[in-house]
PDB file of C-alpha atoms in Angstrom:
ATOM      1  CA  UNK A 176     207.163 133.696 277.156  1.00 44.00           C
ATOM      2  CA  UNK A 177     203.497 133.764 275.754  1.00 48.00           C
ATOM      3  CA  UNK A 178     202.464 136.803 277.502  1.00 45.00           C
ATOM      4  CA  UNK A 179     205.740 138.693 276.760  1.00 49.00           C
ATOM      5  CA  UNK A 180     205.156 137.820 273.105  1.00 42.00           C
ATOM      6  CA  UNK A 181     201.615 138.971 272.982  1.00 45.00           C
ATOM      7  CA  UNK A 182     202.709 142.308 274.849  1.00 44.00           C
ATOM      8  CA  UNK A 183     205.162 142.827 272.106  1.00 42.00           C
ATOM      9  CA  UNK A 184     203.031 142.138 269.488  1.00 39.00           C
ATOM     10  CA  UNK A 185     200.312 144.645 270.945  1.00 43.00           C
ATOM     11  CA  UNK A 186     203.174 147.056 271.497  1.00 41.00           C
ATOM     12  CA  UNK A 187     204.175 146.912 267.146  1.00 36.00           C
ATOM     13  CA  UNK A 188     200.838 146.651 265.946  1.00 39.00           C
ATOM     14  CA  UNK A 189     200.121 149.815 267.956  1.00 40.00           C
ATOM     15  CA  UNK A 190     203.091 151.427 266.406  1.00 37.00           C
ATOM     16  CA  UNK A 191     202.325 150.293 262.931  1.00 37.00           C
ATOM     17  CA  UNK A 192     198.569 151.709 263.819  1.00 40.00           C
ATOM     18  CA  UNK A 193     200.095 155.345 264.773  1.00 47.00           C
ATOM     19  CA  UNK A 194     202.146 155.318 261.311  1.00 57.00           C
ATOM     20  CA  UNK A 195     199.439 153.606 259.089  1.00 78.00           C
ATOM     21  CA  UNK A 196     198.213 155.653 256.030  1.00 88.00           C
ATOM     22  CA  UNK A 197     194.911 157.340 256.202  1.00 97.00           C
ATOM     23  CA  UNK A 198     193.374 157.231 252.831  1.00 98.00           C
ATOM     24  CA  UNK A 199     190.923 160.205 254.208  1.00 98.00           C
ATOM     25  CA  UNK A 200     194.214 162.552 254.674  1.00 98.00           C
ATOM     26  CA  UNK A 201     194.969 164.147 251.242  1.00 98.00           C
ATOM     27  CA  UNK A 202     198.342 165.276 250.945  1.00 98.00           C
ATOM     28  CA  UNK A 203     199.216 167.968 248.100  1.00 99.00           C
ATOM     29  CA  UNK A 204     202.580 169.019 247.005  1.00 98.00           C
ATOM     30  CA  UNK A 205     203.103 172.750 246.635  1.00 98.00           C
ATOM     31  CA  UNK A 206     206.055 174.623 245.007  1.00 98.00           C
ATOM     32  CA  UNK A 207     207.645 177.697 242.830  1.00 98.00           C
ATOM     33  CA  UNK A 208     209.256 180.942 243.515  1.00 98.00           C
ATOM     34  CA  UNK A 209     207.946 184.067 245.955  1.00 98.00           C
ATOM     35  CA  UNK A 210     203.977 183.640 245.174  1.00 98.00           C
ATOM     36  CA  UNK A 211     203.694 180.396 246.051  1.00 98.00           C
ATOM     37  CA  UNK A 212     206.421 180.876 249.283  1.00 98.00           C
ATOM     38  CA  UNK A 213     204.392 183.348 250.565  1.00 98.00           C
ATOM     39  CA  UNK A 214     204.759 187.207 249.860  1.00 97.00           C
ATOM     40  CA  UNK A 215     201.475 188.762 250.507  1.00 98.00           C
ATOM     41  CA  UNK A 216     200.863 190.439 254.325  1.00 97.00           C
ATOM     42  CA  UNK A 217     199.105 187.955 256.109  1.00 97.00           C
ATOM     43  CA  UNK A 218     196.036 190.041 257.749  1.00 97.00           C
ATOM     44  CA  UNK A 219     193.973 188.941 260.909  1.00 96.00           C
ATOM     45  CA  UNK A 220     191.460 187.237 258.955  1.00 96.00           C
ATOM     46  CA  UNK A 221     194.038 184.856 257.627  1.00 97.00           C
ATOM     47  CA  UNK A 222     195.182 183.320 260.990  1.00 96.00           C
ATOM     48  CA  UNK A 223     191.812 183.139 262.572  1.00 91.00           C
ATOM     49  CA  UNK A 224     189.213 180.044 262.643  1.00 90.00           C
ATOM     50  CA  UNK A 225     191.957 177.893 260.574  1.00 97.00           C
ATOM     51  CA  UNK A 226     190.088 174.445 260.842  1.00 98.00           C
ATOM     52  CA  UNK A 227     192.401 172.015 262.605  1.00 98.00           C
ATOM     53  CA  UNK A 228     191.351 169.682 259.250  1.00 98.00           C
ATOM     54  CA  UNK A 229     193.707 171.566 257.393  1.00 98.00           C
ATOM     55  CA  UNK A 230     197.227 170.676 258.316  1.00 98.00           C
ATOM     56  CA  UNK A 231     200.883 171.948 257.388  1.00 98.00           C
ATOM     57  CA  UNK A 232     204.013 169.707 257.473  1.00 98.00           C
ATOM     58  CA  UNK A 233     206.549 172.118 258.431  1.00 98.00           C
ATOM     59  CA  UNK A 234     209.580 172.555 256.170  1.00 98.00           C
ATOM     60  CA  UNK A 235     211.869 174.055 258.489  1.00 98.00           C
ATOM     61  CA  UNK A 236     212.108 174.757 262.221  1.00 97.00           C
ATOM     62  CA  UNK A 237     210.473 177.967 263.253  1.00 96.00           C
ATOM     63  CA  UNK A 238     211.347 177.917 267.040  1.00 95.00           C
ATOM     64  CA  UNK A 239     209.624 181.595 267.419  1.00 93.00           C
ATOM     65  CA  UNK A 240     206.597 179.838 266.425  1.00 93.00           C
ATOM     66  CA  UNK A 241     206.729 176.577 267.930  1.00 95.00           C
ATOM     67  CA  UNK A 242     207.228 174.526 265.096  1.00 97.00           C
ATOM     68  CA  UNK A 243     209.362 171.807 264.714  1.00 98.00           C
ATOM     69  CA  UNK A 244     210.308 170.316 260.549  1.00 98.00           C
ATOM     70  CA  UNK A 245     209.185 167.397 260.072  1.00 98.00           C
ATOM     71  CA  UNK A 246     205.628 167.381 262.027  1.00 98.00           C
ATOM     72  CA  UNK A 247     202.138 168.317 261.304  1.00 98.00           C
ATOM     73  CA  UNK A 248     200.500 171.476 262.557  1.00 98.00           C
ATOM     74  CA  UNK A 249     197.349 173.056 261.935  1.00 98.00           C
ATOM     75  CA  UNK A 250     198.052 175.116 258.898  1.00 98.00           C
ATOM     76  CA  UNK A 251     198.437 178.909 260.125  1.00 98.00           C
ATOM     77  CA  UNK A 252     200.449 180.884 257.740  1.00 98.00           C
ATOM     78  CA  UNK A 253     203.084 180.856 256.924  1.00 97.00           C
ATOM     79  CA  UNK A 254     203.010 177.761 255.343  1.00 98.00           C
ATOM     80  CA  UNK A 255     206.654 177.706 253.943  1.00 97.00           C
ATOM     81  CA  UNK A 256     209.455 179.344 255.838  1.00 96.00           C
ATOM     82  CA  UNK A 257     209.104 181.190 259.575  1.00 96.00           C
ATOM     83  CA  UNK A 258     208.954 184.761 257.809  1.00 95.00           C
ATOM     84  CA  UNK A 259     206.992 183.987 254.426  1.00 98.00           C
ATOM     85  CA  UNK A 260     203.779 185.198 253.933  1.00 98.00           C
ATOM     86  CA  UNK A 261     200.291 184.422 252.631  1.00 98.00           C
ATOM     87  CA  UNK A 262     200.195 181.774 249.483  1.00 98.00           C
ATOM     88  CA  UNK A 263     197.909 179.803 247.337  1.00 98.00           C
ATOM     89  CA  UNK A 264     198.177 177.076 249.345  1.00 98.00           C
ATOM     90  CA  UNK A 265     196.286 178.668 252.270  1.00 98.00           C
ATOM     91  CA  UNK A 266     193.272 179.339 250.424  1.00 98.00           C
ATOM     92  CA  UNK A 267     193.496 176.324 248.179  1.00 98.00           C
ATOM     93  CA  UNK A 268     193.426 174.178 251.271  1.00 98.00           C
ATOM     94  CA  UNK A 269     190.734 176.502 253.184  1.00 97.00           C
ATOM     95  CA  UNK A 270     188.439 176.027 249.995  1.00 96.00           C
ATOM     96  CA  UNK A 271     188.937 171.750 250.114  1.00 97.00           C
ATOM     97  CA  UNK A 272     188.281 171.764 253.567  1.00 96.00           C
ATOM     98  CA  UNK A 273     185.174 173.701 253.736  1.00 95.00           C
ATOM     99  CA  UNK A 274     183.686 171.676 250.508  1.00 95.00           C
ATOM    100  CA  UNK A 275     184.958 167.980 251.338  1.00 96.00           C
ATOM    101  CA  UNK A 276     182.932 165.718 254.076  1.00 95.00           C
ATOM    102  CA  UNK A 277     184.163 166.032 257.620  1.00 96.00           C
ATOM    103  CA  UNK A 278     185.993 163.015 257.441  1.00 97.00           C
ATOM    104  CA  UNK A 279     188.330 164.466 255.064  1.00 97.00           C
ATOM    105  CA  UNK A 280     191.558 165.903 256.170  1.00 98.00           C
ATOM    106  CA  UNK A 281     193.911 167.794 254.357  1.00 98.00           C
ATOM    107  CA  UNK A 282     197.365 168.199 254.580  1.00 98.00           C
ATOM    108  CA  UNK A 283     200.031 170.925 252.743  1.00 98.00           C
ATOM    109  CA  UNK A 284     203.857 170.574 251.904  1.00 98.00           C
ATOM    110  CA  UNK A 285     205.250 173.996 250.987  1.00 98.00           C
ATOM    111  CA  UNK A 286     208.661 174.065 249.541  1.00 98.00           C
ATOM    112  CA  UNK A 287     209.446 177.421 247.724  1.00 98.00           C
ATOM    113  CA  UNK A 288     211.894 179.838 246.459  1.00 98.00           C
ATOM    114  CA  UNK A 289     211.851 183.320 246.130  1.00 98.00           C
ATOM    115  CA  UNK A 290     212.861 184.683 242.587  1.00 98.00           C
ATOM    116  CA  UNK A 291     214.231 181.283 241.762  1.00 98.00           C
ATOM    117  CA  UNK A 292     213.910 179.925 237.975  1.00 98.00           C
ATOM    118  CA  UNK A 293     212.409 176.258 237.855  1.00 98.00           C
ATOM    119  CA  UNK A 294     215.850 175.229 237.335  1.00 98.00           C
ATOM    120  CA  UNK A 295     216.328 175.000 241.179  1.00 98.00           C
ATOM    121  CA  UNK A 296     213.705 172.235 241.181  1.00 98.00           C
ATOM    122  CA  UNK A 297     215.685 170.182 238.516  1.00 98.00           C
ATOM    123  CA  UNK A 298     216.868 167.094 240.336  1.00 97.00           C
ATOM    124  CA  UNK A 299     220.088 166.342 238.784  1.00 95.00           C
ATOM    125  CA  UNK A 300     221.127 169.952 237.647  1.00 97.00           C
ATOM    126  CA  UNK A 301     220.210 172.538 240.273  1.00 98.00           C
ATOM    127  CA  UNK A 302     223.649 172.472 241.575  1.00 98.00           C
ATOM    128  CA  UNK A 303     224.820 174.538 238.753  1.00 98.00           C
ATOM    129  CA  UNK A 304     221.699 176.631 239.053  1.00 98.00           C
ATOM    130  CA  UNK A 305     222.600 177.203 242.507  1.00 98.00           C
ATOM    131  CA  UNK A 306     226.111 178.080 242.043  1.00 97.00           C
ATOM    132  CA  UNK A 307     225.582 181.338 240.019  1.00 96.00           C
ATOM    133  CA  UNK A 308     222.452 182.404 242.428  1.00 98.00           C
ATOM    134  CA  UNK A 309     222.739 185.295 244.501  1.00 98.00           C
ATOM    135  CA  UNK A 310     223.508 184.610 248.388  1.00 98.00           C
ATOM    136  CA  UNK A 311     220.349 185.445 249.661  1.00 98.00           C
ATOM    137  CA  UNK A 312     218.783 182.899 247.429  1.00 98.00           C
ATOM    138  CA  UNK A 313     221.557 180.301 248.544  1.00 98.00           C
ATOM    139  CA  UNK A 314     220.200 181.060 251.899  1.00 98.00           C
ATOM    140  CA  UNK A 315     216.761 180.076 251.276  1.00 98.00           C
ATOM    141  CA  UNK A 316     218.068 176.782 249.817  1.00 98.00           C
ATOM    142  CA  UNK A 317     220.281 176.275 252.507  1.00 98.00           C
ATOM    143  CA  UNK A 318     217.067 176.233 254.947  1.00 98.00           C
ATOM    144  CA  UNK A 319     216.076 173.292 252.963  1.00 98.00           C
ATOM    145  CA  UNK A 320     219.609 171.781 253.006  1.00 98.00           C
ATOM    146  CA  UNK A 321     220.992 173.058 249.942  1.00 98.00           C
ATOM    147  CA  UNK A 322     218.753 171.220 247.703  1.00 98.00           C
ATOM    148  CA  UNK A 323     214.968 172.325 247.603  1.00 98.00           C
ATOM    149  CA  UNK A 324     213.702 169.593 245.112  1.00 98.00           C
ATOM    150  CA  UNK A 325     215.356 166.828 247.639  1.00 98.00           C
ATOM    151  CA  UNK A 326     213.768 168.354 250.591  1.00 98.00           C
ATOM    152  CA  UNK A 327     210.560 168.210 248.971  1.00 98.00           C
ATOM    153  CA  UNK A 328     210.787 164.304 248.247  1.00 98.00           C
ATOM    154  CA  UNK A 329     211.639 163.951 251.920  1.00 98.00           C
ATOM    155  CA  UNK A 330     208.448 165.687 253.172  1.00 98.00           C
ATOM    156  CA  UNK A 331     206.574 164.220 250.876  1.00 98.00           C
ATOM    157  CA  UNK A 332     207.705 160.575 251.917  1.00 98.00           C
ATOM    158  CA  UNK A 333     207.300 161.574 255.487  1.00 98.00           C
ATOM    159  CA  UNK A 334     203.551 162.496 254.608  1.00 98.00           C
ATOM    160  CA  UNK A 335     203.010 159.432 252.844  1.00 98.00           C
ATOM    161  CA  UNK A 336     202.956 157.341 255.796  1.00 98.00           C
ATOM    162  CA  UNK A 337     200.290 159.412 257.047  1.00 98.00           C
ATOM    163  CA  UNK A 338     198.098 160.175 253.798  1.00 98.00           C
ATOM    164  CA  UNK A 339     197.669 159.790 249.944  1.00 98.00           C
ATOM    165  CA  UNK A 340     199.257 162.222 247.827  1.00 98.00           C
ATOM    166  CA  UNK A 341     196.411 163.566 245.789  1.00 98.00           C
ATOM    167  CA  UNK A 342     197.957 166.719 243.560  1.00 98.00           C
ATOM    168  CA  UNK A 343     200.674 169.250 242.689  1.00 99.00           C
ATOM    169  CA  UNK A 344     200.527 172.427 242.800  1.00 99.00           C
ATOM    170  CA  UNK A 345     202.942 174.916 241.096  1.00 99.00           C
ATOM    171  CA  UNK A 346     203.093 178.927 241.126  1.00 98.00           C
ATOM    172  CA  UNK A 347     206.503 179.834 239.313  1.00 98.00           C
ATOM    173  CA  UNK A 348     207.416 181.586 235.855  1.00 98.00           C
ATOM    174  CA  UNK A 349     208.544 185.453 237.028  1.00 98.00           C
ATOM    175  CA  UNK A 350     212.122 183.789 236.732  1.00 98.00           C
ATOM    176  CA  UNK A 351     211.533 182.323 233.451  1.00 98.00           C
ATOM    177  CA  UNK A 352     209.400 184.601 231.800  1.00 98.00           C
ATOM    178  CA  UNK A 353     209.670 184.286 227.478  1.00 97.00           C
ATOM    179  CA  UNK A 354     211.436 180.737 228.397  1.00 98.00           C
ATOM    180  CA  UNK A 355     210.053 178.482 225.506  1.00 97.00           C
ATOM    181  CA  UNK A 356     211.811 175.382 227.266  1.00 98.00           C
ATOM    182  CA  UNK A 357     209.642 175.857 230.445  1.00 98.00           C
ATOM    183  CA  UNK A 358     206.675 173.585 230.221  1.00 98.00           C
ATOM    184  CA  UNK A 359     209.500 171.045 229.051  1.00 98.00           C
ATOM    185  CA  UNK A 360     211.313 172.013 232.468  1.00 98.00           C
ATOM    186  CA  UNK A 361     208.239 171.356 234.454  1.00 98.00           C
ATOM    187  CA  UNK A 362     207.331 168.004 233.064  1.00 98.00           C
ATOM    188  CA  UNK A 363     210.947 166.803 234.050  1.00 98.00           C
ATOM    189  CA  UNK A 364     210.332 167.926 237.744  1.00 98.00           C
ATOM    190  CA  UNK A 365     207.212 166.679 237.639  1.00 98.00           C
ATOM    191  CA  UNK A 366     207.739 162.634 236.123  1.00 98.00           C
ATOM    192  CA  UNK A 367     210.909 163.039 238.814  1.00 98.00           C
ATOM    193  CA  UNK A 368     208.103 163.487 241.664  1.00 98.00           C
ATOM    194  CA  UNK A 369     205.560 160.983 240.248  1.00 98.00           C
ATOM    195  CA  UNK A 370     208.695 158.524 239.592  1.00 98.00           C
ATOM    196  CA  UNK A 371     210.622 159.116 242.926  1.00 98.00           C
ATOM    197  CA  UNK A 372     207.267 159.250 244.854  1.00 98.00           C
ATOM    198  CA  UNK A 373     205.783 155.892 243.054  1.00 98.00           C
ATOM    199  CA  UNK A 374     202.793 157.826 242.082  1.00 98.00           C
ATOM    200  CA  UNK A 375     200.483 156.949 239.294  1.00 98.00           C
ATOM    201  CA  UNK A 376     200.352 160.397 236.739  1.00 97.00           C
ATOM    202  CA  UNK A 377     196.293 159.715 235.825  1.00 97.00           C
ATOM    203  CA  UNK A 378     195.740 160.082 239.851  1.00 98.00           C
ATOM    204  CA  UNK A 379     198.053 162.886 240.535  1.00 98.00           C
ATOM    205  CA  UNK A 380     197.177 165.816 238.742  1.00 98.00           C
ATOM    206  CA  UNK A 381     199.621 169.159 238.505  1.00 98.00           C
ATOM    207  CA  UNK A 382     197.813 172.690 238.538  1.00 98.00           C
ATOM    208  CA  UNK A 383     199.918 175.727 237.533  1.00 98.00           C
ATOM    209  CA  UNK A 384     198.553 179.142 238.646  1.00 98.00           C
ATOM    210  CA  UNK A 385     199.002 182.200 235.701  1.00 98.00           C
ATOM    211  CA  UNK A 386     200.887 184.735 237.133  1.00 98.00           C
ATOM    212  CA  UNK A 387     199.921 188.390 237.575  1.00 98.00           C
ATOM    213  CA  UNK A 388     197.379 188.904 235.045  1.00 98.00           C
ATOM    214  CA  UNK A 389     197.811 191.529 232.102  1.00 98.00           C
ATOM    215  CA  UNK A 390     194.143 192.928 233.450  1.00 98.00           C
ATOM    216  CA  UNK A 391     196.514 193.790 236.398  1.00 98.00           C
ATOM    217  CA  UNK A 392     199.219 195.176 234.486  1.00 98.00           C
ATOM    218  CA  UNK A 393     201.255 192.098 235.478  1.00 98.00           C
ATOM    219  CA  UNK A 394     204.918 192.680 234.790  1.00 98.00           C
ATOM    220  CA  UNK A 395     205.395 189.161 233.852  1.00 98.00           C
ATOM    221  CA  UNK A 396     201.850 188.636 232.172  1.00 98.00           C
ATOM    222  CA  UNK A 397     203.425 187.870 228.736  1.00 98.00           C
ATOM    223  CA  UNK A 398     204.193 184.260 230.581  1.00 98.00           C
ATOM    224  CA  UNK A 399     201.162 183.188 230.950  1.00 98.00           C
ATOM    225  CA  UNK A 400     200.777 182.487 227.257  1.00 98.00           C
ATOM    226  CA  UNK A 401     203.713 179.836 228.063  1.00 98.00           C
ATOM    227  CA  UNK A 402     201.744 178.387 231.102  1.00 98.00           C
ATOM    228  CA  UNK A 403     198.830 178.239 228.808  1.00 98.00           C
ATOM    229  CA  UNK A 404     200.506 175.673 227.199  1.00 98.00           C
ATOM    230  CA  UNK A 405     201.597 173.359 229.867  1.00 98.00           C
ATOM    231  CA  UNK A 406     198.728 170.669 229.249  1.00 98.00           C
ATOM    232  CA  UNK A 407     199.913 170.168 225.761  1.00 98.00           C
ATOM    233  CA  UNK A 408     203.030 168.943 227.549  1.00 98.00           C
ATOM    234  CA  UNK A 409     202.175 167.411 230.674  1.00 98.00           C
ATOM    235  CA  UNK A 410     199.104 165.468 230.301  1.00 97.00           C
ATOM    236  CA  UNK A 411     197.506 165.653 233.522  1.00 97.00           C
ATOM    237  CA  UNK A 412     197.870 169.521 234.051  1.00 98.00           C
ATOM    238  CA  UNK A 413     195.151 172.323 234.251  1.00 98.00           C
ATOM    239  CA  UNK A 414     196.093 176.071 234.374  1.00 98.00           C
ATOM    240  CA  UNK A 415     194.452 178.468 237.015  1.00 98.00           C
ATOM    241  CA  UNK A 416     193.504 181.624 236.101  1.00 98.00           C
ATOM    242  CA  UNK A 417     194.625 184.566 237.618  1.00 98.00           C
ATOM    243  CA  UNK A 418     192.163 187.444 235.795  1.00 98.00           C
ATOM    244  CA  UNK A 419     190.849 189.813 238.454  1.00 98.00           C
ATOM    245  CA  UNK A 420     193.436 188.610 241.198  1.00 98.00           C
ATOM    246  CA  UNK A 421     194.550 191.918 242.230  1.00 98.00           C
ATOM    247  CA  UNK A 422     197.906 192.681 242.694  1.00 98.00           C
ATOM    248  CA  UNK A 423     200.931 194.194 244.809  1.00 98.00           C
ATOM    249  CA  UNK A 424     201.923 197.575 243.664  1.00 98.00           C
ATOM    250  CA  UNK A 425     205.013 195.834 242.144  1.00 98.00           C
ATOM    251  CA  UNK A 426     202.530 194.399 239.434  1.00 98.00           C
ATOM    252  CA  UNK A 427     204.962 190.950 240.459  1.00 98.00           C
ATOM    253  CA  UNK A 428     203.253 189.741 243.506  1.00 98.00           C
ATOM    254  CA  UNK A 429     199.186 189.313 244.149  1.00 98.00           C
ATOM    255  CA  UNK A 430     198.102 190.956 247.501  1.00 98.00           C
ATOM    256  CA  UNK A 431     196.327 189.179 249.915  1.00 98.00           C
ATOM    257  CA  UNK A 432     193.063 189.744 248.371  1.00 98.00           C
ATOM    258  CA  UNK A 433     194.406 188.205 245.198  1.00 98.00           C
ATOM    259  CA  UNK A 434     196.397 185.454 247.004  1.00 98.00           C
ATOM    260  CA  UNK A 435     193.028 184.554 248.435  1.00 98.00           C
ATOM    261  CA  UNK A 436     191.186 184.621 245.013  1.00 98.00           C
ATOM    262  CA  UNK A 437     193.775 182.582 243.128  1.00 98.00           C
ATOM    263  CA  UNK A 438     194.105 179.917 245.737  1.00 98.00           C
ATOM    264  CA  UNK A 439     190.136 179.426 246.060  1.00 97.00           C
ATOM    265  CA  UNK A 440     190.718 178.932 242.461  1.00 98.00           C
ATOM    266  CA  UNK A 441     192.851 176.210 242.777  1.00 98.00           C
ATOM    267  CA  UNK A 442     190.630 174.735 245.722  1.00 98.00           C
ATOM    268  CA  UNK A 443     187.949 174.942 243.331  1.00 97.00           C
ATOM    269  CA  UNK A 444     189.504 173.166 240.488  1.00 97.00           C
ATOM    270  CA  UNK A 445     190.874 170.452 242.375  1.00 98.00           C
ATOM    271  CA  UNK A 446     187.554 169.703 243.807  1.00 97.00           C
ATOM    272  CA  UNK A 447     186.499 169.318 240.480  1.00 96.00           C
ATOM    273  CA  UNK A 448     188.859 166.909 239.630  1.00 97.00           C
ATOM    274  CA  UNK A 449     188.234 164.851 242.734  1.00 96.00           C
ATOM    275  CA  UNK A 450     184.465 164.784 241.232  1.00 95.00           C
ATOM    276  CA  UNK A 451     182.755 167.327 243.417  1.00 91.00           C
ATOM    277  CA  UNK A 452     181.201 169.327 240.519  1.00 70.00           C
ATOM    278  CA  UNK A 453     180.926 172.707 241.357  1.00 66.00           C
ATOM    279  CA  UNK A 454     178.831 175.500 238.894  1.00 44.00           C
ATOM    280  CA  UNK A 455     181.579 178.012 238.655  1.00 48.00           C
ATOM    281  CA  UNK A 456     185.490 176.747 238.265  1.00 44.00           C
ATOM    282  CA  UNK A 457     188.449 178.332 236.777  1.00 44.00           C
ATOM    283  CA  UNK A 458     189.875 175.433 235.210  1.00 39.00           C
ATOM    284  CA  UNK A 459     191.137 175.067 231.843  1.00 36.00           C
TER     285      UNK A 459
END
């Protein structure tokens, strides 16, 4: 009997250990619309030599890529749905891995919906927005169980079993251009994330990237003036400059080079917030 009890205890401890939270596994929540989802074409340099310390928690099943949702994989793009492209989250993660001690791993969660207004992530009212959304957008939301915010929370809670949430990355606004209420809506979503995941806002900054800049002929560049005011509404938030980040011909999306540069800037900003002082960060 004693031997059986000892064996059972050992098995329990081993099970707990396999799901124990690693304080050196930094988790980052990413959400937004098409640029965060990944619109830029993935090139060969984006899929080669991805460090295994950079992981993605798969949000949807991708049988053609051998990925099953709710499992961790080395973060070879795409990091959102199966057919999406390069996202700033790719080079955000690579920048962190390249500059943090080797004992630290990075985990990415990405739930984004192309073309969607910020309202699609509003916890209590997303249904009314989706009700009038085009069929293709409803199809994207359906891949996330019909509720992108709930899927984001589900993945984040799963990730918390393995690591520590260190920040939130947002890239959204094209579909809310000139919406002066945008910052308040973002605050509501961020506050819900903090509350639902039992986080401390002072320890979990929100990084929001500018849209394609005016210097690239950005079709929605006017929205950057509103994004710039986000820190006035969300105390621990920071705006990431898109100046000089090259765009696609539609002037709505970053091309691969622009996406890499913007992602690097997100990474440099987060490194600074984590206490790794760099000489040239684009955070304000």
